[in-house]
Coordinates of C-alpha atoms and ligand atoms in Angstrom, one line a residue:
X1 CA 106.8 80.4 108.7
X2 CA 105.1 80.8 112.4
X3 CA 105.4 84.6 113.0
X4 CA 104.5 86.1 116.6
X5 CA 104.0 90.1 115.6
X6 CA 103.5 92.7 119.3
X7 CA 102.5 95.5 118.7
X8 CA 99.9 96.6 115.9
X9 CA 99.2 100.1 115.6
X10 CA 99.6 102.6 113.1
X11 CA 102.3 101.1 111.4
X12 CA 102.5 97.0 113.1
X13 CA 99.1 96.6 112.2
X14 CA 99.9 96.9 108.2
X15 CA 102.6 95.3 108.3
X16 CA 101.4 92.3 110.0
X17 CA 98.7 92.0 107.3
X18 CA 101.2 92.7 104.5
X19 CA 102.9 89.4 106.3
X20 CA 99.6 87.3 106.1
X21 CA 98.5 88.4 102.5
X22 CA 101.7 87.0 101.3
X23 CA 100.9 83.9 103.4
X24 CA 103.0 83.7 106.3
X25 CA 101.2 82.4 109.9
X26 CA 100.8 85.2 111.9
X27 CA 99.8 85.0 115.8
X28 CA 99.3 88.8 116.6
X29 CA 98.9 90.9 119.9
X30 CA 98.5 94.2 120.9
X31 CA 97.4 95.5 124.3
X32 CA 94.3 97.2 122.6
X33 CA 91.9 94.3 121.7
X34 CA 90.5 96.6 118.8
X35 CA 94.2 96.2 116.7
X36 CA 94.2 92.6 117.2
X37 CA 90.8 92.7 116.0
X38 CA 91.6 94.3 112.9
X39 CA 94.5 92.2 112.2
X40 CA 92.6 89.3 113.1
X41 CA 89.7 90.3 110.5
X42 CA 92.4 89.8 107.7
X43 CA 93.5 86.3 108.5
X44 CA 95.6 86.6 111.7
X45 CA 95.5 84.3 114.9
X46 CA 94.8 86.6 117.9
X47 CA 96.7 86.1 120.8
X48 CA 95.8 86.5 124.4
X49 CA 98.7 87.3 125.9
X50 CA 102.1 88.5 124.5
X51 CA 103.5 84.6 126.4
X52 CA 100.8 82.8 124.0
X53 CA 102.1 84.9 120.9
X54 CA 105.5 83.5 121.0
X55 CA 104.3 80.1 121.5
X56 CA 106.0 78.0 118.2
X57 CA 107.0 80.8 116.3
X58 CA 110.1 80.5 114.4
X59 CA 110.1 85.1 114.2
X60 CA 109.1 87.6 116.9
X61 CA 108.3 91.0 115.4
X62 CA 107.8 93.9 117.6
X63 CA 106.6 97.8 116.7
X64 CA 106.3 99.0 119.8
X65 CA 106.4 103.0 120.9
X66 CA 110.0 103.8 122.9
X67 CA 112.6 102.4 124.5
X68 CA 110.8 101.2 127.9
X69 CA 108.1 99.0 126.0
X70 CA 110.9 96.7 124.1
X71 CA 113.2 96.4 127.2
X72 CA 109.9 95.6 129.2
X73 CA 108.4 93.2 127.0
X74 CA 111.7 91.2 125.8
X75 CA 113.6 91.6 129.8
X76 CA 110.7 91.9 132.2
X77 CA 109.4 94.6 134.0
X78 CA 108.0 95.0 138.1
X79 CA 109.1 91.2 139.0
X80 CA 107.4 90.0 135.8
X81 CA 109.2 87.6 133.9
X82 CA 110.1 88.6 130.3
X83 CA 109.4 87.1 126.6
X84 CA 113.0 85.6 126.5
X85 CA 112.4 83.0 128.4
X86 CA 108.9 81.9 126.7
X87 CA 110.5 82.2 123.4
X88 CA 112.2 79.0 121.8
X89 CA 115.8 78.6 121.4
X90 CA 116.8 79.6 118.0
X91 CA 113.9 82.1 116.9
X92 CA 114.7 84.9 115.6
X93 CA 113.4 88.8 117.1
X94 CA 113.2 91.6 114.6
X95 CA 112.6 94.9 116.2
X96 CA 110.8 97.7 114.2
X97 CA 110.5 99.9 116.6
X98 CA 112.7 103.5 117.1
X99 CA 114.5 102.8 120.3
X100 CA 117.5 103.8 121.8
X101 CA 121.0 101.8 120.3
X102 CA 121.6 101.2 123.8
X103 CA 118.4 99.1 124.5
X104 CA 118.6 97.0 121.3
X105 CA 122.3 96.1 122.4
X106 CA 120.8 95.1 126.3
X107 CA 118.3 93.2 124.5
X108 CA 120.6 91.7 121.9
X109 CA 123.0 90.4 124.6
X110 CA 120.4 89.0 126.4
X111 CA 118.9 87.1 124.0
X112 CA 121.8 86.2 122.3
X113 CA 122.3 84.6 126.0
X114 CA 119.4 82.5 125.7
X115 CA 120.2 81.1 122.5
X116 CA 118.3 83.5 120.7
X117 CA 119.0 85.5 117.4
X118 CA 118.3 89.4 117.4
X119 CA 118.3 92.2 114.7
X120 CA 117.2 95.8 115.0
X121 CA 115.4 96.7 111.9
X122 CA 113.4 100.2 112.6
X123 CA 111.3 101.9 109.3
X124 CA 111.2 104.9 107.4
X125 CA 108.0 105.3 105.0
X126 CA 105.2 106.2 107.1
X127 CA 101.8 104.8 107.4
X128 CA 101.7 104.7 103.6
X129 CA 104.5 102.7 103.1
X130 CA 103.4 100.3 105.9
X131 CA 100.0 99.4 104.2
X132 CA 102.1 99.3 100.7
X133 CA 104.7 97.2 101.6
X134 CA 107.2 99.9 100.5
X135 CA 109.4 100.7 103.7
X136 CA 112.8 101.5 104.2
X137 CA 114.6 98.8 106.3
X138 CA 117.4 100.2 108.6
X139 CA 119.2 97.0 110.0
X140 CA 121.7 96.4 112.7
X141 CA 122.8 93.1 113.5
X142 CA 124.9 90.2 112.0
X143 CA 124.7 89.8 108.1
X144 CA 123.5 86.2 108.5
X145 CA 120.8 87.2 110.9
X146 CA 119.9 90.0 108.5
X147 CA 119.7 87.0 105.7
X148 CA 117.7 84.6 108.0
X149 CA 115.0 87.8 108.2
X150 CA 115.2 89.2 104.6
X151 CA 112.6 86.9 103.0
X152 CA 109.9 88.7 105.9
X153 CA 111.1 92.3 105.4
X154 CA 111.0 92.0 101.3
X155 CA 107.1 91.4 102.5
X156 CA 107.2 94.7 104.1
X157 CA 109.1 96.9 102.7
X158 CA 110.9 98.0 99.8
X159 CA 114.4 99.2 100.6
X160 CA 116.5 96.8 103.4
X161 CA 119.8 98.8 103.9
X162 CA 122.4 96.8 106.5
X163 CA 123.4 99.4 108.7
X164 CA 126.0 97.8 110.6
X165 CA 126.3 95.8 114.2
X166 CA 123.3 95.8 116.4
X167 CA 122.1 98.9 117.1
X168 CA 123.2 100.6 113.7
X169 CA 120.1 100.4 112.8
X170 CA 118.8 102.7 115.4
X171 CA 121.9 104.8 114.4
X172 CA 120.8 105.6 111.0
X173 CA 117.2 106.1 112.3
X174 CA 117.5 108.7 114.5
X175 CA 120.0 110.8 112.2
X176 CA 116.8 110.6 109.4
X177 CA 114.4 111.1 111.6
X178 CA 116.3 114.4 113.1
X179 CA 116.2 115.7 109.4
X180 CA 112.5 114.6 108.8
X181 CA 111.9 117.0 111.7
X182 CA 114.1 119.4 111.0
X183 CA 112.1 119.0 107.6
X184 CA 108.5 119.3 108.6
X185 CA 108.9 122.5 110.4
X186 CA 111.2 124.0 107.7
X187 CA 108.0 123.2 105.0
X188 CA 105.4 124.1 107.4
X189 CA 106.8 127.5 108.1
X190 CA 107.5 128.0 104.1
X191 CA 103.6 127.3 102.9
X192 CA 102.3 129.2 106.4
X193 CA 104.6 132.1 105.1
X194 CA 102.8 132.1 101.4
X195 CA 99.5 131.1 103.0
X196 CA 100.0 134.7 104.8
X197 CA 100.9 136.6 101.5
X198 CA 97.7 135.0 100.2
X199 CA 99.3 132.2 97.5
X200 CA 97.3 128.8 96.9
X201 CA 99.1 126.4 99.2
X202 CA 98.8 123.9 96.9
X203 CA 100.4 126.1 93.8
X204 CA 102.9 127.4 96.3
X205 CA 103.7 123.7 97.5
X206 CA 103.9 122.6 94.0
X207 CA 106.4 125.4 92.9
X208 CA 108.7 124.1 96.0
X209 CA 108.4 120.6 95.2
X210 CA 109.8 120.6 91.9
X211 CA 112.2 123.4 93.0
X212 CA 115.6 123.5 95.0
X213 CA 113.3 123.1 98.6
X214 CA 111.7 119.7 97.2
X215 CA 111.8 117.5 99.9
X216 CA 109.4 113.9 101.1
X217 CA 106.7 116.3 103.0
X218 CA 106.1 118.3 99.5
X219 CA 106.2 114.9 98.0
X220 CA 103.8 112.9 100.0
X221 CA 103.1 114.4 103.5
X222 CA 101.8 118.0 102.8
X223 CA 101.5 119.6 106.2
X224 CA 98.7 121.8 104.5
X225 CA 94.8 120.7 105.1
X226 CA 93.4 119.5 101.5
X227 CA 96.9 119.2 99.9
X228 CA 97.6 115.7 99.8
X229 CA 94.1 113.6 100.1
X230 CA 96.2 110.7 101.8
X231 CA 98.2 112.6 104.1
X232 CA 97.2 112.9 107.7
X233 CA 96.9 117.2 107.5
X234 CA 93.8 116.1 105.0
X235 CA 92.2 114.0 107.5
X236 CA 92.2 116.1 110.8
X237 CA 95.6 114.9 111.6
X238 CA 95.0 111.9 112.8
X239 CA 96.7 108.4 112.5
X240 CA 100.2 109.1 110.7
X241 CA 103.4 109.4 113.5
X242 CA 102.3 111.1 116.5
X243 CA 103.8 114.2 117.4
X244 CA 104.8 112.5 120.9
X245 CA 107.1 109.6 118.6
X246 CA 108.5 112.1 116.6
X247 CA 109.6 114.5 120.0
X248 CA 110.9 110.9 121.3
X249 CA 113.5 110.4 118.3
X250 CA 114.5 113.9 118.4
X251 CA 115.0 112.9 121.9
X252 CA 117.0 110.0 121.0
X253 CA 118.8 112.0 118.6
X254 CA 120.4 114.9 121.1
X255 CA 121.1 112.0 124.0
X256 CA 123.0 110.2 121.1
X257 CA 124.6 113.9 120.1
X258 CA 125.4 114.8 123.6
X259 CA 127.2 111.3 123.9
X260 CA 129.7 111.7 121.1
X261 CA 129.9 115.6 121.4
X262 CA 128.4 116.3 118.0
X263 CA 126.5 119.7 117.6
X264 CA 123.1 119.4 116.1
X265 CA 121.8 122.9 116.4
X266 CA 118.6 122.2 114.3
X267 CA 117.8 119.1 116.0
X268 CA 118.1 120.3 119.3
X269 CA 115.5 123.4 118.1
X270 CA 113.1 121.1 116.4
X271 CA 112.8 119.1 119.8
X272 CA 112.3 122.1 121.4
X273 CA 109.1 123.1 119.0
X274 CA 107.8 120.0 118.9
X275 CA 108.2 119.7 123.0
X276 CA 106.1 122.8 123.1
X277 CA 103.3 121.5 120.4
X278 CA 103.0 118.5 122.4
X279 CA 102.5 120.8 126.2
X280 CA 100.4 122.5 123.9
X281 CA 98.0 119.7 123.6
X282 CA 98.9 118.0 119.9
X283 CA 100.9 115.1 121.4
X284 CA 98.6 112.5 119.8
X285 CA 98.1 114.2 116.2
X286 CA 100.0 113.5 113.6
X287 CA 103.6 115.7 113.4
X288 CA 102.6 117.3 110.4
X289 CA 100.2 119.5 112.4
X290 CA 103.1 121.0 113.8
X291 CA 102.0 123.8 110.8
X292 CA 99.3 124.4 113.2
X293 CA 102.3 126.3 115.4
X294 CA 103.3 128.7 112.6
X295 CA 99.9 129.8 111.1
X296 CA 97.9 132.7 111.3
X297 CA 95.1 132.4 113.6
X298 CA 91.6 133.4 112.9
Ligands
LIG1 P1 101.3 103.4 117.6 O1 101.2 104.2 118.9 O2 100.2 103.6 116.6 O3 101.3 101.8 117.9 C1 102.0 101.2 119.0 C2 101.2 100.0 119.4 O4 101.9 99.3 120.4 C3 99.9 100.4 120.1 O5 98.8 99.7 119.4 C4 100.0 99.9 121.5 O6 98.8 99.5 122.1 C5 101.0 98.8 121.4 N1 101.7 98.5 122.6 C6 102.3 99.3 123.5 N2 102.9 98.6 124.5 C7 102.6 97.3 124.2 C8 103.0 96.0 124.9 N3 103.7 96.0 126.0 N4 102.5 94.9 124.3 C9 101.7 94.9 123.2 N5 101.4 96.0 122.5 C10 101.9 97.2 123.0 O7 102.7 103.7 117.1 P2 103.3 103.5 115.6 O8 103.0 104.8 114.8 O9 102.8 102.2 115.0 O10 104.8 103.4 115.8 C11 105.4 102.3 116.3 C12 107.0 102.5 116.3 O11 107.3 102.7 114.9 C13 107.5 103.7 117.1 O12 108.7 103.4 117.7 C14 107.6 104.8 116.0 O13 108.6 105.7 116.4 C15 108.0 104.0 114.8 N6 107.7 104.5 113.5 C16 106.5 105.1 113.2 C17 106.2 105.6 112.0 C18 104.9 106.2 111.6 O14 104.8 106.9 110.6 N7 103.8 106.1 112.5 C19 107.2 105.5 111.0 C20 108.4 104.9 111.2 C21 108.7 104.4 112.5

């Protein structure tokens, strides 16, 4: 199948390669020429513009950042003209990214207006997942649409969960996402607590883990330096999901609260700390450094 893929950073740029390895045509861009590069070097067609990505393919595939980057790309932005109407009639768009329901239900109207097919399909898994092929798929959309793109995902991912209508998917997103969050704070301030008192934080993390506080940070995303070798805490917390991504879904979270008049106390006070980590300068490292906030200095 002709696959356009946009967007190909920490987590697009796997998947797309995940896409060619199992030997699908993929025509990739990014706006940095050094991720088309690297998707290139595996087998991909690099595409010059986002227009000549779309051209013939029977898939679009976006991972973009936030809201304003799908609805841009797909609708237009600043008089430009938008992808829906260089993309053929009948393709199909997955979107990976975390955006707002709202946007993927503007987008989905729109494209189901020009004859297109769309499903929001946003990720759970981290980086690791991406490269393995082992995400969670959160879908929104029709089930046929869902079984027109299921062949692609089972390339990418482990786990495809149909959410509901479009924009479900973004739904069940931001609620994990608040908990991962909620999550990483929770475990940073537990080992930074030990750490203190002078235990091992990789003892102290192990007790945890296979105690009543296990949770997916003890399991594969250790906030501590040295913990986990693959996490993004052992490797100057870089690449992983950028603070500044994970302060937009709790974002995304407390509009959608505020909108149904739930009360998420904890996600409203994780947004908060990780707003201030960002202003503080951590924006683009990982979220796991957010441990950085709750240790001892010097
Ligand atoms: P990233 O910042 O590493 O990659 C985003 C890429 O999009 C960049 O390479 C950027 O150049 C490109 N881009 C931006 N605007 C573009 C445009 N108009 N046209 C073409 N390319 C454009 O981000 P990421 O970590 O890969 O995350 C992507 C999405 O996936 C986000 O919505 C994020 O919340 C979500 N997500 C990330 C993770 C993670 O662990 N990193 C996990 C699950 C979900």
């Amino acid at each position: 199948m002709q696959i356009a893929f946009i967007g190909l950073g920490n987590m697009g740029g796997p998947m797309a390669i995940n896409l060619i390895k199992a030997g699908h045509s993929v025509k990739a861009f990014d706006l940095s020429q050094e991720a088309v590069a690297k998707v290139a070097a595996e087998g991909g067609q690099a595409a010059a513009s986002a227009q000549d990505a779309v051209q013939g393919a029977e898939a679009i595939i976006t991972m973009l950042p936030a809201s304003q980057h799908v609805e841009g790309l797909f609708l237009g932005r600043d008089g430009q003209a938008g992808l829906l109407t260089s993309i053929a009639k009948g393709a199909l768009i997955i979107d990976s990214s975390t955006i707002a329901a709202a946007t993927s239900q503007k987008v989905a109207k729109a494209a189901e207006a020009a004859g297109i097919a769309f499903i929001d399909a946003p990720v759970s898994g981290g980086t690791g997942g991406a490269i393995a092929g082992t995400l969670t798929f959160m879908v929104g959309g029709s089930s046929a649409n869902l079984e027109r793109a299921r062949p692609l995902l089972e390339k990418m991912g482990a786990n495809i969960f149909h959410a509901g209508d479009v924009g479900a998917g973004q739904t069940a997103k931001i609620c994990n996402n608040m908990l991962l969050g909620i999550l990483m704070v929770g475990t940073s301030e537990a080992i930074a607590l030990g750490v203190a008192n002078g235990l091992d934080p990789k003892v102290l993390s192990e007790i945890m883990r296979r105690s009543s506080g296990g949770n997916w940070a003890l399991e594969k995303y250790n906030p501590y330096p040295g913990v986990h070798e693959n996490a993004p805490a052992s490797k100057g917390y870089a690449g992983g999901f950028g603070t500044d991504l994970m302060l937009k879904d709790l974002g995304l979270a407390q509009e959608n609260a505020t909108a149904v008049k739930a009360s998420t106390p904890l996600g409203g006070l994780a947004r908060s700390i990780y707003a201030a980590h960002s202003i503080a300068g951590h924006g683009g490292e990982d979220f796991s450094s957010i441990i950085k906030m709750l240790q001892k200095q010097g």
